[in-house]
mmCIF file of C-alpha atoms and ligand atoms in Angstrom:
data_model
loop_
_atom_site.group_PDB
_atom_site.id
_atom_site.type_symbol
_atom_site.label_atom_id
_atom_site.label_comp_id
_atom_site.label_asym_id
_atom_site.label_seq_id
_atom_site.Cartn_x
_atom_site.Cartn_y
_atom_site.Cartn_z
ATOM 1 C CA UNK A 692 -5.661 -23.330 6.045
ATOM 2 C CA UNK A 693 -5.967 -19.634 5.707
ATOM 3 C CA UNK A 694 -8.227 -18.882 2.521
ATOM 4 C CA UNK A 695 -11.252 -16.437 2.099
ATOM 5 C CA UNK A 696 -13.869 -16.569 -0.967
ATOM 6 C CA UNK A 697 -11.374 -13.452 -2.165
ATOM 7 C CA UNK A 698 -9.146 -15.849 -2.912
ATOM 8 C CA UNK A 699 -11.738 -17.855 -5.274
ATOM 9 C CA UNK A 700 -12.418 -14.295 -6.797
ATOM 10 C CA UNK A 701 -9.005 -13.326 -6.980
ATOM 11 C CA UNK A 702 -7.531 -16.703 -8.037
ATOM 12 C CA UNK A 703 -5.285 -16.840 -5.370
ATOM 13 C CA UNK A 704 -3.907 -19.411 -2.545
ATOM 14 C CA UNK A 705 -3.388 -16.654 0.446
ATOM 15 C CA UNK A 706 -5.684 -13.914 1.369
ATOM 16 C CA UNK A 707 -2.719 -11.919 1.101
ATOM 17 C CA UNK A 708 -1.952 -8.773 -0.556
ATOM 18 C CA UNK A 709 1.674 -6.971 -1.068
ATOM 19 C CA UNK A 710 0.593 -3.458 -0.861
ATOM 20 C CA UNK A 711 1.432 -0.807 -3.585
ATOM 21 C CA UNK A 712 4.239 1.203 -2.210
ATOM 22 C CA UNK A 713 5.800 3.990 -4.469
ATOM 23 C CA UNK A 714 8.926 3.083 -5.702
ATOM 24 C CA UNK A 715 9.854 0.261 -3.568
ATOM 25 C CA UNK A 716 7.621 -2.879 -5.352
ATOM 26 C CA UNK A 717 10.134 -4.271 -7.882
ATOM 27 C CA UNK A 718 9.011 -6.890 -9.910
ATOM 28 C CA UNK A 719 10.944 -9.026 -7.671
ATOM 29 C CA UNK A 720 9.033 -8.359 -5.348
ATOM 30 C CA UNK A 721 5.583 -8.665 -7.000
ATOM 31 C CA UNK A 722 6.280 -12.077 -8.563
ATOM 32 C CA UNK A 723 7.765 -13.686 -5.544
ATOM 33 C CA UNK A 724 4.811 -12.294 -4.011
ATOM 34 C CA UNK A 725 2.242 -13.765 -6.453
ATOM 35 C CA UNK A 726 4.602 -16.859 -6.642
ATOM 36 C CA UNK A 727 3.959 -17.722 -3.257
ATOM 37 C CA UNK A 728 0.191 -17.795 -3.924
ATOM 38 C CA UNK A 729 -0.984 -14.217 -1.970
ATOM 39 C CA UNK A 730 -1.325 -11.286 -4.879
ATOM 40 C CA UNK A 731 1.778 -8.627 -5.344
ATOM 41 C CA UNK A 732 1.163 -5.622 -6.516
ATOM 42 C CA UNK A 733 3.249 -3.129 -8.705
ATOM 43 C CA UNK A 734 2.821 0.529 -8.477
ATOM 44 C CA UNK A 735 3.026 3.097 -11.264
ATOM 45 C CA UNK A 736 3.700 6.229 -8.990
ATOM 46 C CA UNK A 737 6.665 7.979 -9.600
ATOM 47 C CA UNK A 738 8.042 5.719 -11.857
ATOM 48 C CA UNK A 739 8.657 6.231 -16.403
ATOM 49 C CA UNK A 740 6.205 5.171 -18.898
ATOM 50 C CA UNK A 741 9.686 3.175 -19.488
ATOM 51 C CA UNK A 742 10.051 1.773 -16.946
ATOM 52 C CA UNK A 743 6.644 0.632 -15.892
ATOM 53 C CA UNK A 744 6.960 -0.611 -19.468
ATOM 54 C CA UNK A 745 10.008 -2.743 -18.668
ATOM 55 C CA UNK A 746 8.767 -3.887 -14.722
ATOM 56 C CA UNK A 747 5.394 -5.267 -16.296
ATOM 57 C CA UNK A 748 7.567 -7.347 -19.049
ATOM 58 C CA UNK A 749 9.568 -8.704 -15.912
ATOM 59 C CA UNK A 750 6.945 -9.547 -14.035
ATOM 60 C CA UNK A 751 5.432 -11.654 -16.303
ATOM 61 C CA UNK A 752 8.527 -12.724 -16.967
ATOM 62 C CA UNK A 753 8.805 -13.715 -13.797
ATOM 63 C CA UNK A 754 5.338 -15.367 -13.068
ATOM 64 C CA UNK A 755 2.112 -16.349 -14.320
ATOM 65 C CA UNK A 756 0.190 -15.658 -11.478
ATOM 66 C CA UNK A 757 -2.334 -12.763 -10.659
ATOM 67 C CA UNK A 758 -0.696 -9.287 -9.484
ATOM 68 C CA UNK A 759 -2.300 -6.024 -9.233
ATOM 69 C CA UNK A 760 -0.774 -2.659 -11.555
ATOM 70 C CA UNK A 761 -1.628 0.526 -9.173
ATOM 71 C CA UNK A 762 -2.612 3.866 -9.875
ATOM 72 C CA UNK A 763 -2.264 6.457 -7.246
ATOM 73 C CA UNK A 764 -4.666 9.417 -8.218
ATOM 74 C CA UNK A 765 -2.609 11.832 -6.346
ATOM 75 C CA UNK A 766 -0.080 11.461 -9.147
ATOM 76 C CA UNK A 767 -1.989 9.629 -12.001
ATOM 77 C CA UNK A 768 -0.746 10.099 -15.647
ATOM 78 C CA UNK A 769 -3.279 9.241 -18.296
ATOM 79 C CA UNK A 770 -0.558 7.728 -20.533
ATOM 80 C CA UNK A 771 0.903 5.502 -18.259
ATOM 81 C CA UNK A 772 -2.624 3.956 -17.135
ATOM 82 C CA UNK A 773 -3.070 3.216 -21.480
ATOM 83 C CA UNK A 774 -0.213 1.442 -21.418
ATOM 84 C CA UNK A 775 -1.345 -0.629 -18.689
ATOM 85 C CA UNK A 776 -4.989 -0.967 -20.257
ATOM 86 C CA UNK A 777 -3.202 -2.244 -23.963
ATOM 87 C CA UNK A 778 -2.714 -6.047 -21.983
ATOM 88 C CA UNK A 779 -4.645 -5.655 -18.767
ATOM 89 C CA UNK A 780 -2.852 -7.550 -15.033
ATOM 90 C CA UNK A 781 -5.653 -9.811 -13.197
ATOM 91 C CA UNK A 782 -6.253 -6.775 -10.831
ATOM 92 C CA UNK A 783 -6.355 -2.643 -10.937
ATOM 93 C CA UNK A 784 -6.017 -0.792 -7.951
ATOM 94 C CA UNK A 785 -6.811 3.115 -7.261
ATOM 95 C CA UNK A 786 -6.129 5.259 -4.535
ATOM 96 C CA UNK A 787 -6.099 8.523 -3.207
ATOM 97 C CA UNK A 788 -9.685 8.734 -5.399
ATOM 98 C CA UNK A 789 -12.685 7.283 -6.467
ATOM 99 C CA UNK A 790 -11.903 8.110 -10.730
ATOM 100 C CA UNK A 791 -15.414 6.682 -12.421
ATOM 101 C CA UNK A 792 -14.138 6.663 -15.425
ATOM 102 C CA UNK A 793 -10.900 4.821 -15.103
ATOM 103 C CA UNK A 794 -12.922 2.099 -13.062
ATOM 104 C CA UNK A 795 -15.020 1.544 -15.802
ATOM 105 C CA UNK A 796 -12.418 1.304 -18.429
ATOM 106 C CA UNK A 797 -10.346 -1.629 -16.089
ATOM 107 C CA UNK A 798 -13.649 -3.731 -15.716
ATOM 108 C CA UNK A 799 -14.745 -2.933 -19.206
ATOM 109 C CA UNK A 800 -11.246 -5.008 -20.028
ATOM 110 C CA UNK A 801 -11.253 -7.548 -17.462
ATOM 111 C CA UNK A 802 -9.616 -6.235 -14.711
ATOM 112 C CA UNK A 803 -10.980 -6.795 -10.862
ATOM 113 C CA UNK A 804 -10.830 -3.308 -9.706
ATOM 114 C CA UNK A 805 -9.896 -2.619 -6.089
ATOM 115 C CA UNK A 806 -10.121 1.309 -4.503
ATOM 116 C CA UNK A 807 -8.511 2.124 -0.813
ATOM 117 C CA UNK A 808 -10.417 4.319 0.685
ATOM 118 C CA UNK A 809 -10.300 5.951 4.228
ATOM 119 C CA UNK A 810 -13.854 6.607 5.746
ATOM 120 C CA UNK A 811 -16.966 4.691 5.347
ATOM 121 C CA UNK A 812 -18.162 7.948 2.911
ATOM 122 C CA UNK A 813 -15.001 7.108 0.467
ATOM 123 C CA UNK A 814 -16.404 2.872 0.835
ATOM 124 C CA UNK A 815 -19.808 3.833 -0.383
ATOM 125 C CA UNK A 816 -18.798 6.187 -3.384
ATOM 126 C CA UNK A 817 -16.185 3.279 -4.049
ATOM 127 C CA UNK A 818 -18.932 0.691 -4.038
ATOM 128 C CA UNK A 819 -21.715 2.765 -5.634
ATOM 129 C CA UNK A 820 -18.705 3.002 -8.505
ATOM 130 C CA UNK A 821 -18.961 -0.543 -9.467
ATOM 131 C CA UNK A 822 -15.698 -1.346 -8.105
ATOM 132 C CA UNK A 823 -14.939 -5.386 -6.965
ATOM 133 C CA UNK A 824 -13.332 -5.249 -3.754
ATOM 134 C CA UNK A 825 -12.712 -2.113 -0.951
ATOM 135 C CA UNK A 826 -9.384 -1.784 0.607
ATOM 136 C CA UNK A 827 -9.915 -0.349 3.731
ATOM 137 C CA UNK A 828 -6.879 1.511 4.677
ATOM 138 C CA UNK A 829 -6.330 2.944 8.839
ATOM 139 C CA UNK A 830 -4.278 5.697 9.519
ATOM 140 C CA UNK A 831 -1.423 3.225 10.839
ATOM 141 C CA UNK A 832 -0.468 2.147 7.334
ATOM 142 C CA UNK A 833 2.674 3.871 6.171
ATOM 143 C CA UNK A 834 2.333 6.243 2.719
ATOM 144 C CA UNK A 835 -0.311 8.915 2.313
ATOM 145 C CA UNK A 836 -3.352 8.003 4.861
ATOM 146 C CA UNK A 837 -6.515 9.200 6.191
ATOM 147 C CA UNK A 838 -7.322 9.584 10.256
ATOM 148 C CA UNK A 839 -9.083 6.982 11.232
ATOM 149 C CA UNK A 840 -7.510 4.241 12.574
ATOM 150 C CA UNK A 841 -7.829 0.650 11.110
ATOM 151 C CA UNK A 842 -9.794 -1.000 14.390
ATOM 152 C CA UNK A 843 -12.771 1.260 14.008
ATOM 153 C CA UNK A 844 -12.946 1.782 10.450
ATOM 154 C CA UNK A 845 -12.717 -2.072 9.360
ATOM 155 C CA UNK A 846 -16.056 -3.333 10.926
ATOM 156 C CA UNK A 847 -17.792 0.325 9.815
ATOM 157 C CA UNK A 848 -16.594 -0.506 6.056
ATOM 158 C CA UNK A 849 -17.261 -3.675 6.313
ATOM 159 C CA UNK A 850 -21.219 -3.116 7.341
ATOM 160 C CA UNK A 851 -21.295 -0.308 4.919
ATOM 161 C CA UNK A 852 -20.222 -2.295 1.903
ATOM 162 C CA UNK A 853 -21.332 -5.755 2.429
ATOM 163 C CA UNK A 854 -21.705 -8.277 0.760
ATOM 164 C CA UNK A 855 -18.588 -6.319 -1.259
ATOM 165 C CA UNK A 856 -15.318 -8.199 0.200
ATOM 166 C CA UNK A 857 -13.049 -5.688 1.881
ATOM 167 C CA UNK A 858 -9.502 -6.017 1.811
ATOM 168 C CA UNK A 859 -7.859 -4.532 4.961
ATOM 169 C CA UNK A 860 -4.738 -2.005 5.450
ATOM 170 C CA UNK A 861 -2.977 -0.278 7.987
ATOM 171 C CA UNK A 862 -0.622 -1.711 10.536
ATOM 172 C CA UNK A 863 -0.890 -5.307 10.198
ATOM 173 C CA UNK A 864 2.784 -6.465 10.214
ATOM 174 C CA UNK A 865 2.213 -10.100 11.699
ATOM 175 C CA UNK A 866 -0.196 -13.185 11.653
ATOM 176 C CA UNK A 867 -2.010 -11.618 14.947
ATOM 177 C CA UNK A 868 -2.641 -9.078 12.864
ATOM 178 C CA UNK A 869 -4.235 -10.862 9.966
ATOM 179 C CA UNK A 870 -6.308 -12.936 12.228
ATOM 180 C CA UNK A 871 -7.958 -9.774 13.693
ATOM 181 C CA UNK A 872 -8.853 -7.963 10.393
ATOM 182 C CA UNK A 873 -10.487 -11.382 9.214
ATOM 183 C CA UNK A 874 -12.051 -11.126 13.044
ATOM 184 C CA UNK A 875 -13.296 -7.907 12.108
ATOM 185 C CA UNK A 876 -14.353 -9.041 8.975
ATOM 186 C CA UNK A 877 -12.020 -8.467 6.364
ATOM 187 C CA UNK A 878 -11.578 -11.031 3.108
ATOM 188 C CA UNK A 879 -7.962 -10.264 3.304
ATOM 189 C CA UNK A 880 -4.959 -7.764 4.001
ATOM 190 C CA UNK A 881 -3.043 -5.424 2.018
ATOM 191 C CA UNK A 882 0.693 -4.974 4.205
ATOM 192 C CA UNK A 883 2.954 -2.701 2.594
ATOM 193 C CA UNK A 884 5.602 -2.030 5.782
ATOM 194 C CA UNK A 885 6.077 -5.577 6.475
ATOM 195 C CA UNK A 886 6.719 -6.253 2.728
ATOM 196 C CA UNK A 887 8.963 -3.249 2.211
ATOM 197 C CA UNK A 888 11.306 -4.851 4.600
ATOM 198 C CA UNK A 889 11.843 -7.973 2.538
ATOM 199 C CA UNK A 890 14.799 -9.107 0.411
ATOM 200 C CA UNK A 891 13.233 -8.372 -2.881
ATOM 201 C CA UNK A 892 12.323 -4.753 -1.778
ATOM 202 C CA UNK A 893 15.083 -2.956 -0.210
ATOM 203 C CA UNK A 894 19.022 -2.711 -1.561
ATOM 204 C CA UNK A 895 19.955 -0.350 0.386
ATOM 205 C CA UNK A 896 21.659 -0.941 3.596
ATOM 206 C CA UNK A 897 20.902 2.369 5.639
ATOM 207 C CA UNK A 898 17.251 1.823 4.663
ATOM 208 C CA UNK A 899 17.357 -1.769 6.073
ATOM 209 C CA UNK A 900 19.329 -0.577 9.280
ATOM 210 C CA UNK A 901 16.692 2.383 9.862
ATOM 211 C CA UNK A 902 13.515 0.011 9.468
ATOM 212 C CA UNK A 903 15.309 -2.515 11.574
ATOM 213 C CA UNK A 904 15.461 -0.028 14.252
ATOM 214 C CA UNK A 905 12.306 2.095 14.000
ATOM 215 C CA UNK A 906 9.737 1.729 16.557
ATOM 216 C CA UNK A 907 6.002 2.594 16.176
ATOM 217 C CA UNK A 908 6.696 6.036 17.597
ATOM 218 C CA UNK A 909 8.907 7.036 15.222
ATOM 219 C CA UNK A 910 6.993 7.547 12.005
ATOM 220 C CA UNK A 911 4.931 10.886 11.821
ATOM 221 C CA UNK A 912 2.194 12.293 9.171
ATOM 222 C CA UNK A 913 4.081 14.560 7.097
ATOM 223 C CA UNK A 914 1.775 17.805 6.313
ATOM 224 C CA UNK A 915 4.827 19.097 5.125
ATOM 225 C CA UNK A 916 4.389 17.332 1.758
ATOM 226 C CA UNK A 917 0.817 18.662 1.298
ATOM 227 C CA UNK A 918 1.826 22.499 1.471
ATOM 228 C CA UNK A 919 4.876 21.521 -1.136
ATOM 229 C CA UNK A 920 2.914 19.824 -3.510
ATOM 230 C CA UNK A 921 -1.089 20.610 -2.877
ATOM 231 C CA UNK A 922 -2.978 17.984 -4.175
ATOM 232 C CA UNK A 923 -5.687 17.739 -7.280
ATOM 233 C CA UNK A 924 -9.266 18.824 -5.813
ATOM 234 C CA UNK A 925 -11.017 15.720 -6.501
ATOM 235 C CA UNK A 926 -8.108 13.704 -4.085
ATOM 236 C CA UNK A 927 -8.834 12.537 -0.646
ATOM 237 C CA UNK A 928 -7.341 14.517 2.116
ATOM 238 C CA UNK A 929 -4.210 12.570 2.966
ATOM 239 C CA UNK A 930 -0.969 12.930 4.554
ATOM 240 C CA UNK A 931 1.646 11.147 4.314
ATOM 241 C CA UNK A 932 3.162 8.872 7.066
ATOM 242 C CA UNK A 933 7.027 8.332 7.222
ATOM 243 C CA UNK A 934 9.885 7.470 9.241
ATOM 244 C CA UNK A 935 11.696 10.650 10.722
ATOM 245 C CA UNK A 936 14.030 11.922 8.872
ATOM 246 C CA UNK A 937 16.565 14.732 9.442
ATOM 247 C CA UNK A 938 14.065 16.504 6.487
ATOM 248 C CA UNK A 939 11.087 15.899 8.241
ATOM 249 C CA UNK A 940 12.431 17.131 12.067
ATOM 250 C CA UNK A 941 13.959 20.506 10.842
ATOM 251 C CA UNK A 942 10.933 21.293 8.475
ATOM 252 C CA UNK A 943 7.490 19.751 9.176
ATOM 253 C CA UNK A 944 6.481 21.410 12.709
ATOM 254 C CA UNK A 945 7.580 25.027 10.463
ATOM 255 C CA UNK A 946 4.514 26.791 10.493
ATOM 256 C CA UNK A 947 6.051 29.828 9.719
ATOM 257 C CA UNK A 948 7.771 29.389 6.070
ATOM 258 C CA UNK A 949 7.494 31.705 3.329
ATOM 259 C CA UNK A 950 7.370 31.401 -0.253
ATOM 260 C CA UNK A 951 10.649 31.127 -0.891
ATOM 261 C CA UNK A 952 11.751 28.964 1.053
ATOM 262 C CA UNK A 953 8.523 26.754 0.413
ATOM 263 C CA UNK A 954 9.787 26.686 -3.485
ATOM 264 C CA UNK A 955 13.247 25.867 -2.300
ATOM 265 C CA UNK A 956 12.228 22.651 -0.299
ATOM 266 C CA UNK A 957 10.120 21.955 -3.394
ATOM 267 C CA UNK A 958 13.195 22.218 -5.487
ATOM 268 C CA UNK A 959 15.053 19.741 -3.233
ATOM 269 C CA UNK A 960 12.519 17.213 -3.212
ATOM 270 C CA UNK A 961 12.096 17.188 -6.894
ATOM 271 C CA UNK A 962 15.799 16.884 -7.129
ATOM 272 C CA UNK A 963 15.592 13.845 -4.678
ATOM 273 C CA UNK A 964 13.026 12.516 -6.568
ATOM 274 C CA UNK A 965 14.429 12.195 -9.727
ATOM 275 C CA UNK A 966 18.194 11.005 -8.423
ATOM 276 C CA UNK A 967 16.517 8.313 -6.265
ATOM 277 C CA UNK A 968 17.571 10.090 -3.414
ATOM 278 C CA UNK A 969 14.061 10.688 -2.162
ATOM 279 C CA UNK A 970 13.751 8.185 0.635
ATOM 280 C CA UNK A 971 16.533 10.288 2.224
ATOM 281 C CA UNK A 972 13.692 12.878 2.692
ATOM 282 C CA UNK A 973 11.013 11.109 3.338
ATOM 283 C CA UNK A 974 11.382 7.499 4.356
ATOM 284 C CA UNK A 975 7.072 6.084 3.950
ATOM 285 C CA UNK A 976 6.495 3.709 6.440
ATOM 286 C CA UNK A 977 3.809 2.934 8.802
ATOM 287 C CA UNK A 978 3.823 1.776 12.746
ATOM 288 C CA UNK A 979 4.022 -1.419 11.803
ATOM 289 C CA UNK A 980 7.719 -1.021 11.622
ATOM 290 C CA UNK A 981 8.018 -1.292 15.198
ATOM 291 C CA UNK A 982 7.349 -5.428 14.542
ATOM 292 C CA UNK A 983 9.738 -5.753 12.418
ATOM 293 C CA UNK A 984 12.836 -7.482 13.546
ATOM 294 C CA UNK A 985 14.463 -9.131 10.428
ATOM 295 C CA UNK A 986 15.109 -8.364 6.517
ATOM 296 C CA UNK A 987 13.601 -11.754 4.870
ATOM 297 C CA UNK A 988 12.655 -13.313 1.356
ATOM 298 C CA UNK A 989 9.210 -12.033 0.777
ATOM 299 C CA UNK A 990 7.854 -16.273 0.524
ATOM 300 C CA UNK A 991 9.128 -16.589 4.276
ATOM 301 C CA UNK A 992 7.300 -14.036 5.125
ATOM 302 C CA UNK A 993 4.453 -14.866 4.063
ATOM 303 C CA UNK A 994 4.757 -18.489 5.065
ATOM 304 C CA UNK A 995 5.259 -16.900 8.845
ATOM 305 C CA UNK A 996 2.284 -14.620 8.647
ATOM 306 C CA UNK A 997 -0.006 -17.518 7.530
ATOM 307 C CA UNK A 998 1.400 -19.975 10.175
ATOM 308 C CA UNK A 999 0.717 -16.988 12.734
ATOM 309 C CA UNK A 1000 -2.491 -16.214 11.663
ATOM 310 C CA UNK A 1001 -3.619 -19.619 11.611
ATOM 311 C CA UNK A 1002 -2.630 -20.000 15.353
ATOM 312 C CA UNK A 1003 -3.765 -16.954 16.705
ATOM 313 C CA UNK A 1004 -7.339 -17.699 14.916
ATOM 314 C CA UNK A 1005 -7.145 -20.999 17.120
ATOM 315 C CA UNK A 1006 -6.187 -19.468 20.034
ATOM 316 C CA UNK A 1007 -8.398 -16.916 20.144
ATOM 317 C CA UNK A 1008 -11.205 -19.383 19.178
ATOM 318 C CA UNK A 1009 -10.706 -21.288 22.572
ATOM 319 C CA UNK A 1010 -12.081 -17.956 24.241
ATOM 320 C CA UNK A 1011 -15.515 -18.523 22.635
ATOM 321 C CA UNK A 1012 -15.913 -22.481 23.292
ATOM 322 C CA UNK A 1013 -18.680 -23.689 25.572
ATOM 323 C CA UNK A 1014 -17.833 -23.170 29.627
ATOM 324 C CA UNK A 1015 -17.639 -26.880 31.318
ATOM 325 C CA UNK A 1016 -20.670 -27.642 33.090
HETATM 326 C C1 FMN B 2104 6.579 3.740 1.000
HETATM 327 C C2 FMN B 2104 5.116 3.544 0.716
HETATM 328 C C3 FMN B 2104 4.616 3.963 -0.519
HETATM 329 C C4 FMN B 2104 3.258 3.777 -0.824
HETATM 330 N N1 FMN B 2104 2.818 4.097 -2.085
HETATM 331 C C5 FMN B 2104 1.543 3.775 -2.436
HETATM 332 C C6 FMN B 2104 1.113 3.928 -3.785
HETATM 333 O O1 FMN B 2104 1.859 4.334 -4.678
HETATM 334 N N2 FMN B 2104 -0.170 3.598 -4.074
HETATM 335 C C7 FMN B 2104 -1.037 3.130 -3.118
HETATM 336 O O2 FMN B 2104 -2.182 2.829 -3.438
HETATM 337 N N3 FMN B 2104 -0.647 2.963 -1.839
HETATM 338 C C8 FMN B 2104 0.626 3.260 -1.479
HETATM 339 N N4 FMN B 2104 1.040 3.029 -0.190
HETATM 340 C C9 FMN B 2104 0.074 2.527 0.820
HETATM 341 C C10 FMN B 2104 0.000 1.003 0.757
HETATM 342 O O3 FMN B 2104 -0.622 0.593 -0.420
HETATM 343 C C11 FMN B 2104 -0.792 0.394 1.943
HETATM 344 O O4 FMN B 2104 -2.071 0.935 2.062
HETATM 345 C C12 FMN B 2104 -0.081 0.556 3.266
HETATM 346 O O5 FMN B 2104 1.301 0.343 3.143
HETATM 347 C C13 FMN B 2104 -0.669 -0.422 4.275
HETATM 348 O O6 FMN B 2104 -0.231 -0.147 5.558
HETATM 349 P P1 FMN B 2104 1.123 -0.745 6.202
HETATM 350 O O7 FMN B 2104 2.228 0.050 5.608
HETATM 351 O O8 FMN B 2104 0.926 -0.499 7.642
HETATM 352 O O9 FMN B 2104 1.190 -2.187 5.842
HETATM 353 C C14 FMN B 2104 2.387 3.201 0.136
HETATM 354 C C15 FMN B 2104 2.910 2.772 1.367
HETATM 355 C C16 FMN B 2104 4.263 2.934 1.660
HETATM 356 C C17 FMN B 2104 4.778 2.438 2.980
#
């Protein structure tokens, strides 16, 4: 049986998280998540005080399990974050920064407060905050990301924080996966790929077909994205990583663009933005797309992972058991 102490903490059956993703985690998705006993999580980015209003009253509509409401502080909006602090979900989750304040204001009301961080530097300021677990995220993971990659950042957190749990992120999209970030010594794993190609994510077709298809090689760092919309100066440095698009091959490698046509492309994206249009632009993903073979219900996959991650901890157990004499 796959189960961590985070899941005593968290109140859950399955160390496993469904990662905030920006706009993609209908409450479909979080409650089947959180249904099927791991934690979902719903994130506020880019989305109406309305309708995070209306997603939150589905979800619990939908279950009475744990879930996690996110904040990403590239994009944060005071407002939205009262609303979520009038009736508090089991678990609040930051990114992008490590915002004091707003941590102490989610455990003040009851919330377990996660932060995803990129370097040991962003753990300790994390931890030194007060906040209950550390989502360690690797450069792999799809959405805005740091530069280290998950293999030698997870142990480094994970010494740096202890006894804190960490939660791991960044290219996990099986059970082999999972096994080696609780190897590494990870309480549990945050996937936001392998959940973006569920049922209860994705409607649209071409997305399905493209994620179907992708391999590792084709999702890039956008810095693009950073010189259109230049971030807050208390943010991490991040960049985000998506599948190619037809966007992303005629513009990112421009070194050479003006002002103009900088505010242009700005123009577009907002556009995109606000018709729904914007995963034509830029598609987030992360190389973990390149194990993903099939569209399923978001319980089957996380029956899979478990059942995977169960054998590949036995397997890989064999390799440490006494030689004959
Ligand atoms: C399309 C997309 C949007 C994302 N949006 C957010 C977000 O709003 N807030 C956040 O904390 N993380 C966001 N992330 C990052 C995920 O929470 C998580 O760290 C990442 O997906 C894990 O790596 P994986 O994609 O390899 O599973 C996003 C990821 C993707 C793929």
């Amino acid at each position: 049986m796959l189960r961590t102490p985070l899941c005593d903490l968290l109140r859950i059956d399955i160390p496993i998280v469904q990662a905030p993703a920006s706009p993609y985690t209908t409450p479909e998705l979080v409650s089947a998540v959180s249904n099927a006993g791991g934690l979902g999580s719903y994130s506020t980015a880019l989305r109406t005080l309305e309708r995070i209003d209306h997603d939150l009253t589905r979800i619990r509509e939908l279950t009475d399990k744990p879930f996690a409401v996110n904040f990403l502080m590239e994009s944060f909006d005071p407002d939205a974050f009262a609303l979520v602090m009038d009736h508090p979900p089991a678990v609040v989750s930051f990114a992008a920064s490590v915002p004091q304040t707003h941590i102490a204001t989610a455990r003040e009301r009851g919330a377990i407060v996660f932060s995803q961080i990129t370097t040991v530097n962003q753990a300790r300021l994390a931890a030194d905050s007060g906040v209950d677990v550390i989502v360690a995220q690797g450069s792999e993971a799809g959405g805005l990301t740091g530069t280290i990659s998950l293999m030698p950042l997870l142990p480094q957190v994970v010494d740096a924080v202890s006894p804190r749990p960490v939660v791991a992120a960044g290219g996990i999209g099986d059970g082999r996966g999972v096994a080696a970030a609780l190897v590494l010594g990870a309480q549990g794993v945050n996937l936001g790929t392998r959940f973006l190609a569920s049922e209860e994510a994705f409607p649209d077709e071409g997305r399905r077909a493209a994620f179907l298809q992708a391999q590792s090689e084709d999702t890039l760092q956008a810095t693009i994205l950073n010189r259109l919309f230049p971030s807050e100066s208390d943010t991490f440095p991040l960049a985000m990583r998506s599948l190619r698009t037809p966007f992303l091959n005629e513009w990112e490698s421009r070194a050479d663009l003006t002002d103009s046509e900088l505010e242009s492309l700005r123009m577009q994206m907002m556009e995109a933005i606000e018709s729904g249009r914007m995963g034509d632009m830029v598609a987030g993903a992360g190389q973990s797309v390149g194990l993903i073979t099939e569209i399923a219900p978001a319980a089957e996959i996380i029956q899979r992972i478990v059942e995977e991650a169960e054998a590949a901890l036995s397997h890989a157990a064999r390799w440490s058991a006494p030689t004959p004499s």
